[in-house]
Coordinates of N, CA and C in Angstrom, one line a residue:
M1 N 4.4 5.6 28.2 CA 4.4 5.5 26.6 C 3.6 6.7 26.2
A2 N 4.0 7.2 25.0 CA 3.7 7.9 24.6 C 2.4 7.7 23.8
A3 N 1.5 8.7 23.6 CA -0.2 8.2 22.8 C 0.3 8.1 21.6
V4 N -0.6 7.5 21.1 CA -0.8 7.1 19.6 C -2.0 8.2 19.0
D5 N -1.6 8.9 18.1 CA -2.4 9.5 17.0 C -3.3 8.8 16.2
R6 N -4.3 8.5 16.9 CA -5.3 7.5 15.9 C -5.7 8.1 14.4
D7 N -5.4 9.3 14.4 CA -5.8 9.5 13.2 C -4.6 9.8 12.0
R8 N -3.5 8.9 12.6 CA -2.5 9.2 11.9 C -1.7 7.5 11.7
V9 N -2.6 6.8 11.5 CA -2.3 5.4 11.6 C -2.2 5.4 10.2
Y10 N -0.8 4.6 9.5 CA -0.3 4.3 8.4 C 0.0 2.6 8.3
V11 N -0.2 2.0 7.2 CA -0.1 1.1 7.1 C 1.1 0.6 5.3
T12 N 2.0 -0.1 5.7 CA 2.9 -0.6 4.5 C 3.5 -1.7 4.7
G13 N 3.9 -2.3 3.6 CA 4.7 -3.1 3.7 C 5.3 -3.7 1.8
P14 N 6.5 -4.3 1.9 CA 6.9 -4.8 1.1 C 6.7 -6.5 0.5
S15 N 6.5 -6.7 -0.6 CA 5.9 -8.1 -1.4 C 4.8 -8.6 -0.3
C16 N 4.9 -9.6 0.3 CA 3.8 -10.3 0.8 C 3.4 -9.1 1.9
G17 N 4.1 -8.4 2.5 CA 3.9 -7.4 3.6 C 3.0 -6.5 2.7
G18 N 3.4 -6.0 1.9 CA 2.4 -5.1 0.5 C 1.2 -5.6 0.8
L19 N 0.9 -7.2 0.2 CA -0.4 -7.7 0.5 C -0.9 -7.6 1.7
G20 N -0.2 -7.8 2.8 CA -0.5 -7.6 4.0 C -1.2 -6.2 4.6
A21 N -0.5 -5.2 4.0 CA -0.6 -3.7 4.4 C -2.2 -3.5 3.6
Y22 N -2.9 -3.9 2.4 CA -3.5 -3.7 1.7 C -4.8 -4.6 2.3
T23 N -4.3 -5.4 3.1 CA -5.4 -6.3 3.3 C -6.1 -6.0 4.7
L24 N -4.8 -5.5 5.5 CA -5.2 -5.1 6.9 C -5.8 -3.6 7.0
A25 N -5.4 -2.8 6.0 CA -6.0 -1.6 5.9 C -7.6 -1.9 5.2
A26 N -7.5 -2.5 4.7 CA -9.0 -3.1 4.3 C -10.2 -3.5 5.3
R27 N -9.2 -4.5 6.1 CA -9.7 -5.0 7.4 C -10.3 -4.0 8.7
L28 N -9.1 -2.7 8.7 CA -9.8 -1.9 9.4 C -10.7 -1.1 9.1
A29 N -10.6 -0.6 8.0 CA -11.7 0.0 7.4 C -13.4 -0.6 7.6
R30 N -13.4 -1.9 7.8 CA -14.6 -2.5 7.9 C -14.9 -2.4 9.6
R31 N -16.3 -2.3 9.9 CA -16.5 -2.0 10.9 C -17.4 -3.1 12.0
G32 N -17.3 -3.2 12.8 CA -18.4 -4.0 13.8 C -18.2 -5.7 13.2
D33 N -16.8 -5.9 13.2 CA -16.0 -7.4 13.3 C -15.4 -7.5 14.5
G34 N -15.2 -6.4 15.9 CA -14.8 -7.0 17.0 C -13.3 -6.5 16.8
F35 N -12.5 -6.6 16.0 CA -11.0 -6.7 15.7 C -11.0 -5.3 15.4
S36 N -11.8 -4.6 14.1 CA -11.5 -3.5 13.6 C -12.3 -2.3 14.7
D37 N -13.0 -2.6 15.3 CA -13.5 -1.8 16.3 C -12.7 -1.1 17.2
R38 N -11.6 -2.2 17.7 CA -10.4 -1.6 18.6 C -9.5 -0.8 17.8
C39 N -9.7 -1.1 16.9 CA -8.3 -0.3 15.9 C -9.0 0.9 15.3
P40 N -8.4 1.8 15.1 CA -8.5 3.1 13.8 C -8.3 2.9 12.8
P41 N -9.1 2.8 11.8 CA -9.0 3.0 10.3 C -7.7 3.3 10.1
A42 N -7.0 3.1 8.8 CA -5.8 3.7 8.6 C -5.9 4.8 7.9
A43 N -5.2 5.7 8.4 CA -5.0 7.5 7.3 C -4.6 7.3 5.9
A44 N -3.7 6.0 5.7 CA -3.5 5.9 4.3 C -2.5 4.8 4.5
V45 N -2.5 3.8 3.0 CA -1.9 2.6 2.8 C -0.8 2.8 1.8
V46 N 0.1 2.1 2.1 CA 1.3 2.1 0.8 C 1.4 0.8 0.8
P47 N 0.9 -0.2 -0.1 CA 1.4 -1.3 -0.4 C 2.7 -1.5 -1.7
V48 N 3.7 -2.2 -1.4 CA 4.5 -2.2 -2.4 C 5.0 -3.6 -2.8
C49 N 4.5 -3.9 -4.4 CA 4.7 -5.1 -5.0 C 4.2 -6.2 -4.3
G50 N 3.0 -6.1 -3.7 CA 2.0 -6.9 -3.1 C 1.3 -7.3 -4.1
G51 N 0.4 -7.1 -4.6 CA -0.9 -7.3 -5.4 C -2.1 -7.7 -4.1
G52 N -3.2 -8.2 -4.3 CA -4.4 -8.3 -3.5 C -5.4 -8.4 -4.2
S53 N -6.6 -8.6 -3.6 CA -7.7 -8.7 -4.3 C -8.5 -7.6 -4.0
V54 N -9.1 -7.3 -5.6 CA -10.2 -6.4 -5.8 C -11.5 -6.2 -4.8
V55 N -11.8 -7.3 -4.2 CA -12.8 -7.7 -3.4 C -12.7 -6.7 -2.3
F56 N -11.7 -6.0 -2.3 CA -11.5 -5.2 -1.1 C -11.4 -3.8 -1.3
A57 N -11.8 -3.6 -2.7 CA -11.5 -2.0 -3.1 C -12.6 -1.5 -2.3
P58 N -13.9 -1.9 -2.6 CA -14.9 -0.8 -1.8 C -14.6 -0.6 -0.3
L59 N -13.6 -1.5 0.4 CA -13.8 -0.9 2.0 C -12.4 -0.2 2.0
L60 N -11.4 0.4 0.7 CA -10.6 1.6 0.6 C -11.0 2.4 -0.1
A61 N -12.3 2.7 -0.4 CA -12.5 3.9 -1.4 C -12.2 5.0 -0.9
K62 N -12.2 5.1 0.5 CA -11.9 6.7 1.5 C -10.7 6.6 1.9
T63 N -10.0 5.8 1.8 CA -8.6 5.6 2.3 C -7.2 6.1 1.2
P64 N -6.7 7.1 1.2 CA -5.4 7.0 0.4 C -4.5 5.9 0.4
C65 N -4.3 5.6 -0.7 CA -3.6 4.5 -1.2 C -2.4 5.1 -2.1
W66 N -1.2 4.3 -2.3 CA -0.1 4.5 -3.3 C 0.6 3.4 -3.3
F67 N 0.2 2.8 -4.3 CA 0.6 1.6 -4.8 C 2.3 1.7 -5.6
W68 N 3.2 0.8 -5.5 CA 4.2 0.6 -6.0 C 4.6 -0.6 -6.8
H69 N 5.2 -0.6 -7.5 CA 5.3 -2.2 -8.4 C 6.3 -2.0 -9.4
S70 N 6.9 -2.9 -9.8 CA 7.9 -2.9 -10.9 C 7.1 -4.0 -11.9
E71 N 7.5 -3.0 -13.4 CA 6.6 -3.9 -14.3 C 6.8 -4.8 -14.8
S72 N 7.9 -5.6 -14.6 CA 8.4 -7.0 -14.7 C 8.5 -7.8 -13.4
D73 N 8.0 -7.6 -12.5 CA 8.3 -8.1 -11.5 C 7.7 -9.9 -11.8
S74 N 9.1 -10.5 -11.1 CA 8.8 -12.1 -11.7 C 8.1 -12.7 -10.2
A75 N 8.0 -12.1 -9.3 CA 7.4 -12.8 -8.0 C 5.7 -12.6 -8.0
V76 N 5.7 -11.3 -8.0 CA 4.4 -11.2 -7.8 C 3.6 -10.2 -9.4
P77 N 3.1 -10.7 -10.0 CA 2.6 -9.8 -11.3 C 2.2 -8.4 -11.2
C78 N 2.9 -7.3 -11.9 CA 2.2 -6.0 -11.6 C 1.0 -6.1 -12.0
S79 N 0.5 -6.8 -13.0 CA -1.1 -6.8 -13.6 C -2.0 -7.3 -12.1
D80 N -1.4 -7.6 -11.1 CA -2.6 -7.8 -9.8 C -2.7 -6.3 -9.2
T81 N -1.6 -5.6 -9.4 CA -1.5 -4.3 -8.4 C -2.5 -3.4 -9.4
E82 N -2.2 -3.4 -10.9 CA -2.8 -2.6 -12.0 C -4.4 -2.8 -11.8
A83 N -4.8 -4.0 -11.5 CA -6.2 -4.7 -10.9 C -6.9 -3.7 -10.1
L84 N -6.5 -3.9 -9.1 CA -6.3 -3.1 -8.0 C -6.3 -1.6 -7.7
V85 N -5.4 -0.9 -8.7 CA -5.7 0.6 -9.0 C -6.8 0.8 -9.8
A86 N -7.2 -0.2 -10.7 CA -8.3 0.2 -11.5 C -9.7 -0.1 -11.0
A87 N -9.5 -1.0 -10.0 CA -10.7 -0.9 -9.0 C -11.1 0.3 -8.2
L88 N -10.1 1.0 -7.7 CA -10.0 1.9 -7.0 C -10.4 3.3 -7.6
E89 N -9.9 3.2 -8.9 CA -10.3 4.3 -9.8 C -11.6 4.2 -10.2
K90 N -12.0 3.0 -10.4 CA -13.7 3.0 -10.8 C -14.4 3.9 -9.8
L91 N -14.0 3.6 -8.3 CA -14.4 4.3 -7.2 C -14.4 5.6 -6.6
D92 N -13.4 6.1 -7.6 CA -13.1 7.6 -7.2 C -12.3 7.8 -5.7
A93 N -11.8 6.7 -5.8 CA -10.8 6.6 -4.7 C -9.3 7.6 -4.5
P94 N -8.9 7.8 -3.5 CA -7.7 8.7 -3.6 C -6.4 7.6 -4.0
V95 N -6.1 7.3 -4.9 CA -5.3 6.2 -5.3 C -4.2 6.7 -6.2
R96 N -3.1 6.4 -5.9 CA -1.9 6.7 -6.6 C -1.0 5.5 -7.0
F97 N -0.1 5.5 -8.3 CA 0.3 4.3 -8.6 C 1.8 4.7 -9.2
T98 N 3.1 4.3 -8.5 CA 4.1 4.5 -9.2 C 4.6 2.9 -9.7
K99 N 4.5 3.0 -11.1 CA 5.0 1.6 -11.8 C 6.4 1.9 -12.2
L100 N 7.0 1.2 -11.7 CA 8.7 1.2 -11.8 C 9.0 0.6 -13.4
T101 N 9.7 1.2 -14.1 CA 10.5 0.4 -15.2 C 11.7 -0.5 -14.9
D102 N 12.2 -1.5 -15.6 CA 13.0 -2.6 -15.5 C 14.4 -1.4 -15.0
E103 N 14.4 -0.1 -15.5 CA 15.6 0.2 -15.1 C 15.5 1.2 -14.0
E104 N 14.6 1.3 -13.6 CA 14.4 1.8 -12.3 C 14.1 0.8 -10.9
T105 N 14.0 0.1 -11.3 CA 13.9 -1.2 -10.6 C 15.6 -1.8 -9.9
P106 N 16.0 -1.6 -9.0 CA 17.4 -2.1 -8.4 C 17.3 -3.5 -8.4
E107 N 18.6 -4.1 -8.4 CA 18.8 -5.4 -8.5 C 18.3 -6.3 -7.2
S108 N 17.5 -6.9 -7.2 CA 17.3 -7.5 -5.7 C 18.4 -8.2 -4.8
P109 N 18.1 -7.7 -3.4 CA 19.0 -8.1 -2.3 C 19.5 -9.8 -2.8
P110 N 20.5 -10.3 -2.2 CA 21.0 -11.8 -2.4 C 19.8 -12.6 -2.1
Y111 N 19.3 -12.1 -0.7 CA 18.0 -13.4 -0.1 C 16.8 -13.5 -1.1
V112 N 16.5 -12.2 -1.9 CA 15.6 -12.6 -3.1 C 16.3 -12.2 -4.2
A113 N 17.3 -12.8 -4.6 CA 17.9 -12.4 -5.8 C 17.3 -13.4 -7.1
Y114 N 16.7 -14.7 -6.7 CA 15.9 -15.3 -7.5 C 14.5 -14.5 -8.2
M115 N 14.3 -13.4 -7.5 CA 12.9 -12.8 -7.9 C 13.6 -11.8 -8.8
E116 N 13.4 -11.6 -10.3 CA 14.0 -10.9 -10.7 C 12.9 -9.5 -10.7
H117 N 13.2 -8.3 -10.7 CA 12.7 -7.3 -10.7 C 11.7 -7.2 -9.9
H118 N 11.9 -7.6 -8.6 CA 10.6 -7.3 -7.8 C 11.3 -6.4 -6.7
N119 N 12.3 -5.7 -6.3 CA 12.8 -4.9 -5.4 C 12.3 -3.2 -6.0
A120 N 11.0 -3.0 -5.7 CA 10.2 -1.8 -5.7 C 10.4 -1.1 -4.5
W121 N 10.5 -1.8 -3.4 CA 10.6 -1.1 -2.0 C 12.2 -0.3 -1.9
T122 N 12.8 -0.2 -2.5 CA 14.0 0.4 -2.5 C 13.7 1.8 -3.1
P123 N 12.9 1.9 -4.3 CA 12.5 3.6 -4.6 C 11.6 3.9 -3.8
A124 N 10.9 3.0 -3.3 CA 9.4 3.4 -2.3 C 9.9 4.0 -1.0
Y125 N 10.9 3.4 -0.3 CA 11.0 3.7 1.1 C 12.6 4.5 0.9
K126 N 13.2 5.0 -0.3 CA 14.7 5.5 0.1 C 14.3 6.9 1.0
V127 N 14.8 7.3 1.4 CA 14.9 8.4 2.2 C 14.2 9.8 1.5
D128 N 14.9 9.8 0.1 CA 14.2 11.1 -0.3 C 13.1 10.9 -1.3
S129 N 12.2 9.7 -1.0 CA 11.3 9.2 -1.8 C 10.2 10.3 -1.3
P130 N 9.3 10.9 -2.5 CA 8.0 11.4 -2.6 C 7.4 10.8 -1.9
M131 N 7.1 9.7 -1.6 CA 6.2 8.8 -0.9 C 6.3 9.5 1.0
W132 N 7.3 9.6 1.4 CA 6.9 10.2 2.7 C 6.4 11.3 3.2
A133 N 6.5 12.4 2.1 CA 6.0 13.8 2.3 C 4.5 13.3 2.4
W134 N 3.8 12.8 1.1 CA 2.7 12.1 0.8 C 2.0 11.7 2.1
L135 N 2.7 10.4 2.2 CA 2.4 9.4 3.7 C 2.0 10.5 4.8
F136 N 3.1 11.5 5.5 CA 2.5 11.9 6.2 C 1.8 13.5 6.5
A137 N 1.6 13.5 5.1 CA 0.6 14.4 4.8 C -0.8 14.2 5.0
Q138 N -1.1 12.5 5.5 CA -2.2 12.2 5.3 C -3.0 12.2 6.9
S139 N -4.0 12.3 7.4 CA -4.8 12.2 8.6 C -6.2 11.9 8.1
R140 N -6.9 11.2 9.1 CA -8.2 10.8 8.7 C -9.1 12.3 9.3
G141 N -8.5 12.8 10.1 CA -9.3 14.3 10.3 C -10.4 14.3 11.0
E142 N -10.9 15.5 11.4 CA -12.1 15.2 12.1 C -13.2 14.6 11.9
G143 N -13.4 13.8 12.5 CA -14.8 12.8 12.3 C -14.9 11.8 11.2
A144 N -13.8 11.7 10.8 CA -13.4 10.2 10.2 C -13.3 9.0 10.8

């Protein structure tokens, strides 16, 4: 089995997975709980339309984050992500936020068609998304 580059562990996910990515990255940043001591902290996290708790912001103050959300998301309010971004900005954290307009948000696939403007993952994860170059440029580096 190939070795894992422990300086380049990335966490991302859409919707509930976006919430999970943010929460997992915060947990990996916390040391001394047994779980996080066995796993390296994330080099970067990309939560997509997931929201999350501002309580975890201090744990991610040094972790590069790029949030994606649609402004009129009917499943997870964009204001949840805006609050997270604001909390991280107050900590001078390395944070980016792409807030998609309704026109930039593709129609949701049939399995989530009832969730209007929730499909922020298609623009975030498309093959030519600028997110990929940014993500793969992130590394915990020496002594991180």
